[in-house]
Short mmCIF file of C-alpha atoms in Angstrom, two decimals:
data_model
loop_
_atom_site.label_atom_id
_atom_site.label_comp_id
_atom_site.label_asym_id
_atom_site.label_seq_id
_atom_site.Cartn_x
_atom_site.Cartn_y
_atom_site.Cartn_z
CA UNK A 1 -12.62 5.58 -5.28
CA UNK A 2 -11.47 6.51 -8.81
CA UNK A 3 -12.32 5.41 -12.50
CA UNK A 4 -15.31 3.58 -13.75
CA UNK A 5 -14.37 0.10 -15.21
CA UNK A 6 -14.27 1.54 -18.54
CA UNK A 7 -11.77 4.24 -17.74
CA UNK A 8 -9.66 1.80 -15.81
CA UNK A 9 -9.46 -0.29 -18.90
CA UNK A 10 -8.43 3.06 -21.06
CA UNK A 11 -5.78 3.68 -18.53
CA UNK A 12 -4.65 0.52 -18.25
CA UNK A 13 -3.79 0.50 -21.99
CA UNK A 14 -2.07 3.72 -21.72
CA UNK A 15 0.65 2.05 -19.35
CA UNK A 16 1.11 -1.04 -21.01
CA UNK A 17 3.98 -0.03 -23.44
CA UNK A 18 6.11 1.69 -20.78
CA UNK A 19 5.25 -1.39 -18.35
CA UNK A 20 6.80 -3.82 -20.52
CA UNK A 21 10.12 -1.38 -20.98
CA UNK A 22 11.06 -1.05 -17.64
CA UNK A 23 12.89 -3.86 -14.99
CA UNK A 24 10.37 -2.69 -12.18
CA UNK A 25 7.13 -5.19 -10.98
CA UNK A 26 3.98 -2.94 -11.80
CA UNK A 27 1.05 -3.75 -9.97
CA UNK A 28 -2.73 -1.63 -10.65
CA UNK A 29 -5.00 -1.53 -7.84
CA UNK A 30 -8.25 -0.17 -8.92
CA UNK A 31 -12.03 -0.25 -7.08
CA UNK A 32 -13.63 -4.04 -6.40
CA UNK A 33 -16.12 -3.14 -9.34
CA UNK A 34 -13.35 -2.47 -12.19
CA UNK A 35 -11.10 -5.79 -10.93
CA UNK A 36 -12.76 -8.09 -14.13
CA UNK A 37 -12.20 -5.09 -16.68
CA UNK A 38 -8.29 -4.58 -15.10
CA UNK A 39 -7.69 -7.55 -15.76
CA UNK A 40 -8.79 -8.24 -18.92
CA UNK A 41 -6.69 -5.16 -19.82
CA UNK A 42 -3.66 -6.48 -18.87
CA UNK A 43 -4.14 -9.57 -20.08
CA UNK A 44 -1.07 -9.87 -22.57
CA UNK A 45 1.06 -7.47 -20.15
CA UNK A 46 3.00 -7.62 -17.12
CA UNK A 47 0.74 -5.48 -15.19
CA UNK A 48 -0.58 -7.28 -12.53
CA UNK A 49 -3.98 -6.68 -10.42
CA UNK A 50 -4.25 -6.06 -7.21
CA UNK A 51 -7.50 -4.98 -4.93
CA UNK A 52 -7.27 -1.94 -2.65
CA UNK A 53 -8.90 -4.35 0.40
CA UNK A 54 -10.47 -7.26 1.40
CA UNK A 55 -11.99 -8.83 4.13
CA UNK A 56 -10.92 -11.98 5.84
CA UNK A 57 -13.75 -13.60 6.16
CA UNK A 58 -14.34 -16.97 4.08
CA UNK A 59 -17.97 -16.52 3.78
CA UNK A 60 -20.96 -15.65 5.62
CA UNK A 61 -23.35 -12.61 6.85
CA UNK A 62 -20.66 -9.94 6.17
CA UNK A 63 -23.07 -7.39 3.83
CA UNK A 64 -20.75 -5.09 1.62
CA UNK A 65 -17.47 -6.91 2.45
CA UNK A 66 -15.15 -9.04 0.16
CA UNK A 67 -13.58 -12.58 0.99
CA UNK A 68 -10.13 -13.38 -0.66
CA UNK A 69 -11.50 -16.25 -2.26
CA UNK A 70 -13.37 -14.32 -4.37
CA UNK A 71 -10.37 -11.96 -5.18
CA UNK A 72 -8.19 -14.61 -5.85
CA UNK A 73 -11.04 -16.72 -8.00
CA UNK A 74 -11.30 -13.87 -9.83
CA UNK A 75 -7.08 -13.61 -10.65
CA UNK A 76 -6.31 -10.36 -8.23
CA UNK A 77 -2.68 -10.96 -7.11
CA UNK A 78 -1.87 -8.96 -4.69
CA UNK A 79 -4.41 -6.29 -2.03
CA UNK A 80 -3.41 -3.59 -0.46
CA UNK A 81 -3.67 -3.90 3.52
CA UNK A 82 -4.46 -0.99 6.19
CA UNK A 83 -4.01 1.93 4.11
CA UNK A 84 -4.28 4.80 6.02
CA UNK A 85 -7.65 5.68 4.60
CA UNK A 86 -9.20 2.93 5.83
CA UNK A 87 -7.44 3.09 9.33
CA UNK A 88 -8.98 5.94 9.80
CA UNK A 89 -5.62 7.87 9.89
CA UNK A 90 -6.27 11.06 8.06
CA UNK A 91 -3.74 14.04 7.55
CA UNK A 92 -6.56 16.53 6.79
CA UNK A 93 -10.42 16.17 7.83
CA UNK A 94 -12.85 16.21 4.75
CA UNK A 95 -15.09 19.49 4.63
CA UNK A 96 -17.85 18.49 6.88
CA UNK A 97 -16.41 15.76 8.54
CA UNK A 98 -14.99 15.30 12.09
CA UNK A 99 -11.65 12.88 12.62
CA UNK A 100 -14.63 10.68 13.85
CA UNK A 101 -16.74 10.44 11.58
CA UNK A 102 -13.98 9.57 8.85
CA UNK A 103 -12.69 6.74 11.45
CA UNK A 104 -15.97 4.85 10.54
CA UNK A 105 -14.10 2.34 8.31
CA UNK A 106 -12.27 1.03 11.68
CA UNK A 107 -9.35 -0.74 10.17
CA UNK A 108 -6.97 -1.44 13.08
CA UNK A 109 -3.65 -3.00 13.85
CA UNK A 110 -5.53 -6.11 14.73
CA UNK A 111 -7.83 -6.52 11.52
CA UNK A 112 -4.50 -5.42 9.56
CA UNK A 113 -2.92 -8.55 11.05
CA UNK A 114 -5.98 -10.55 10.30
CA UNK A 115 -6.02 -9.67 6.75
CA UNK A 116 -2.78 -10.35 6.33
CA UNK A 117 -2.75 -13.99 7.05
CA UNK A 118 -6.04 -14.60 5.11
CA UNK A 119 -4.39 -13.09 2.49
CA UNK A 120 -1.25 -15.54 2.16
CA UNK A 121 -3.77 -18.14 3.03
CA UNK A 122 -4.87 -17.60 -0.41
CA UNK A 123 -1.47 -17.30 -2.51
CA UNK A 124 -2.40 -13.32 -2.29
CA UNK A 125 0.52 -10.50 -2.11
CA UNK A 126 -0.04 -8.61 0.88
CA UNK A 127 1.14 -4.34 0.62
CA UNK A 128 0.67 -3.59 4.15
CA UNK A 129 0.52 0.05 4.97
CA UNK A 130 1.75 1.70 7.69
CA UNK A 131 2.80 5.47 8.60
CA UNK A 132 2.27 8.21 11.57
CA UNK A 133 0.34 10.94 11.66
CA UNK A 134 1.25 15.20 11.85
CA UNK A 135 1.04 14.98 15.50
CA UNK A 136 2.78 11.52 16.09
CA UNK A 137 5.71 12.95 14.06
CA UNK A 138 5.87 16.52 15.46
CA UNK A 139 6.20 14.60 19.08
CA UNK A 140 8.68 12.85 17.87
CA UNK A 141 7.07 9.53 17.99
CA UNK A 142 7.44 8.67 14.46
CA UNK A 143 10.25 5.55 14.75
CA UNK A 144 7.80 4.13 17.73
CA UNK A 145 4.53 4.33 15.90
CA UNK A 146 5.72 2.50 12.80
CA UNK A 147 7.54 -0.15 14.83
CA UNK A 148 4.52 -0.86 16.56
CA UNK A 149 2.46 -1.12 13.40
CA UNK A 150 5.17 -3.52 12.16
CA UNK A 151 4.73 -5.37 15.36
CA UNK A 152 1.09 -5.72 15.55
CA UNK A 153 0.39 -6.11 12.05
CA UNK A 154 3.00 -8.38 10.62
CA UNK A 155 2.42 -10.71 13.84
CA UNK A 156 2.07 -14.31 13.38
CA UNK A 157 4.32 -14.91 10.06
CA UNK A 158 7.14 -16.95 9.82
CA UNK A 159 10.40 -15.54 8.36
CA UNK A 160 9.62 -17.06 5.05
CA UNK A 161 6.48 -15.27 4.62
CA UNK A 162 7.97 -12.26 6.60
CA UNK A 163 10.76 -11.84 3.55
CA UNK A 164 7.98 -12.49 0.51
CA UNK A 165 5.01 -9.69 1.60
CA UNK A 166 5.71 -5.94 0.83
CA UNK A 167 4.96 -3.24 3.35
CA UNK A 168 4.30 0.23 2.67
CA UNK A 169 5.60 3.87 4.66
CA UNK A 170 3.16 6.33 3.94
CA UNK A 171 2.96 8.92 6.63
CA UNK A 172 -0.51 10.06 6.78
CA UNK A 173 0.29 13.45 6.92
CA UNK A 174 1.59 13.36 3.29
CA UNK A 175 -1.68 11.04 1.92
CA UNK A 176 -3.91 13.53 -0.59
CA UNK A 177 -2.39 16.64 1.01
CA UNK A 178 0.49 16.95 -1.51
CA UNK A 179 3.24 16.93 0.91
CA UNK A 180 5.86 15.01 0.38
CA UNK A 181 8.24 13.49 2.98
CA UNK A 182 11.96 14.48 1.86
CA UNK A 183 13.65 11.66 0.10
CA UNK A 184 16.46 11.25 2.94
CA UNK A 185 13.90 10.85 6.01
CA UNK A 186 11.66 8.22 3.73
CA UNK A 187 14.80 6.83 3.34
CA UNK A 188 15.26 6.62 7.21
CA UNK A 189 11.97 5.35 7.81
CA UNK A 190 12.06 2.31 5.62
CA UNK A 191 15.57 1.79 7.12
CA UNK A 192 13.33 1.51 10.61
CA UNK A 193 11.00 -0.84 8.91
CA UNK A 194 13.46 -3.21 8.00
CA UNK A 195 15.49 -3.16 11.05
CA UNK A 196 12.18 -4.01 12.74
CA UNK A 197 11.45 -6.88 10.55
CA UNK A 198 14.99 -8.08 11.09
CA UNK A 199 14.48 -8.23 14.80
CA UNK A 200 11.24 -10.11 14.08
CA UNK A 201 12.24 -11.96 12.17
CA UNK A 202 15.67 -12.27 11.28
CA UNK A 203 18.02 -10.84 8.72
CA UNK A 204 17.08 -12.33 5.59
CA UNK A 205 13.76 -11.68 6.17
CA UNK A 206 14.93 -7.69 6.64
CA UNK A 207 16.36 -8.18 2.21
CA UNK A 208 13.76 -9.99 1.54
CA UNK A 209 10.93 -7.55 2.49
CA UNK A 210 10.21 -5.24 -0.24
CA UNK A 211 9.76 -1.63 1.42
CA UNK A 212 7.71 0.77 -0.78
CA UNK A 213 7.31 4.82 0.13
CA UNK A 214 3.63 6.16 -0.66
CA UNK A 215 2.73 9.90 -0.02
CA UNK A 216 2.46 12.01 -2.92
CA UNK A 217 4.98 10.26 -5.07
CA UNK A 218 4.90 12.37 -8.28
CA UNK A 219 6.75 12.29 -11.26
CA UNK A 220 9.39 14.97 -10.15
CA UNK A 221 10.67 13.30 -7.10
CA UNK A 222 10.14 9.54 -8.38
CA UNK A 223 13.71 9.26 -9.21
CA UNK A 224 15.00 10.48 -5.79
CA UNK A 225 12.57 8.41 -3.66
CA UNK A 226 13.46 5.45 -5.86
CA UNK A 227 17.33 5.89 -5.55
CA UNK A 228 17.54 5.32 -1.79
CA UNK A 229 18.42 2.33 -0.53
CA UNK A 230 15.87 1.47 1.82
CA UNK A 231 12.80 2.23 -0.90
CA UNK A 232 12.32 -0.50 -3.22
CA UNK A 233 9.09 0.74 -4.68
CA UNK A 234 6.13 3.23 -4.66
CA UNK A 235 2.31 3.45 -3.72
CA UNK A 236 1.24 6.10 -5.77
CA UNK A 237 -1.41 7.45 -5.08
CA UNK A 238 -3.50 10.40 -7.13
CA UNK A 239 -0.61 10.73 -9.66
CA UNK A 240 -1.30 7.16 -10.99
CA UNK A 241 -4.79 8.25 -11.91
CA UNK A 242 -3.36 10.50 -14.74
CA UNK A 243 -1.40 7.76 -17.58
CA UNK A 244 1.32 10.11 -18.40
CA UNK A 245 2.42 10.57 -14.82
CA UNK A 246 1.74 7.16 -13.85
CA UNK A 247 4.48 5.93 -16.86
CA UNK A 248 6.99 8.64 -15.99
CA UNK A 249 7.19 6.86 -12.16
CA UNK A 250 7.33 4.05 -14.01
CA UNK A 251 10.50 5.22 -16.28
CA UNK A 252 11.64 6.66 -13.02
CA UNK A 253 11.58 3.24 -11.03
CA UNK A 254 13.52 1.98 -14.55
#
């Protein structure tokens, strides 16, 4: 919940030039209400627009909620699915809010899976999040938590549409706390993604899948994250709401 639509357009314009130098697909995700001024903003670039949710819902008495019809009438092409803010997953409670109270936005494994197919229903990219929280991981549950989310969430698809989404590690401990999770264990992680998509669904679908690492991706570990062989891309988070550190990930992912 960032940037008016004016300031999205102003930053925006401030990524265009290193957008168009580097290999890497580069993909802006601002609030439902600056989605028209995005994207006439990247109009004549290779930015693409994405939104940050959606409901999956055609139509109908849903007050406050979004249909991908309207995203994709509008040209969004791509929405970010079950981020961990919206799960209700948080690393650290908000002054004056319990874990409860923040869990109001109920996303779920089920809804996840749910958005998800409306999604491709509509010729929309799906980045589907997943990632365990401090306690999950200090059990040692980390490798069973994602799995599941894989499983629950990514139900349904065929290996085809399995390969072409994009699903995102972003342990929940590391979301807006400025903790980073060390290159070699992201690393790991999105290995255990993919090795759970291959059982799903089969080993082509396991290269196809595009496995991104989110969690306080900053310009001076970009290049590290990015180098590992399991992490074909970032969610970045706060550090994209700045342009200079938004185009030096950029030059990082090359």
């Amino acid at each position: 919940m960032n940037k008016t639509a004016s300031e999205a357009g102003e930053l925006i314009a401030a990524l265009a030039a290193t957008a168009a130098e580097v290999r890497a697909e580069v993909v802006v995700c601002p609030a439902f209400t600056s989605i028209p001024a995005a994207l006439a903003a990247t109009g004549n670039t290779k930015i693409r627009v994405g939104a940050q949710d959606m409901f999956w819902k055609e139509s109908g008495a849903y007050t406050g909620q979004i249909a991908p019809g309207m995203l994709k009438d509008l040209g969004v092409t791509h929405v970010i699915i079950g981020h961990s803010e919206r799960r209700g997953r948080f690393g650290v409670p908000e002054e004056g809010f319990t874990p409860e109270v923040l869990a109001l936005f109920g996303e779920s494994d089920a809804t996840v899976n749910l958005k998800l197919h409306a999604a491709l229903g509509h010729g929309i990219l799906p980045i589907v999040c997943c990632g365990e929280t401090l306690v999950e991981r200090t059990a040692g549950n980390t490798d069973a938590v994602v799995s599941a989310q894989i499983e629950r969430g990514l139900a349904g698809l065929t290996p085809e549409q399995a390969a072409g989404i994009v699903v995102a590690y972003e342990p929940v401990w590391a979301i807006g706390t400025g903790e980073t999770c060390a290159a070699e264990e992201a690393d790991r992680v999105c290995g255990v993604i993919r090795q759970t998509v291959g059982r799903l669904y089969g080993e082509s679908a396991a290269e196809g899948v595009r496995v991104q690492y989110g969690g306080s991706v900053k310009p001076d570990n970009a290049s590290d994250l990015l180098s590992r062989p399991n992490i074909d891309g970032a969610l970045v988070g706060g550090a994209s709401l700045k342009a200079s550190d938004f185009n030096a990930i950029l030059r990082a992912a090359g």
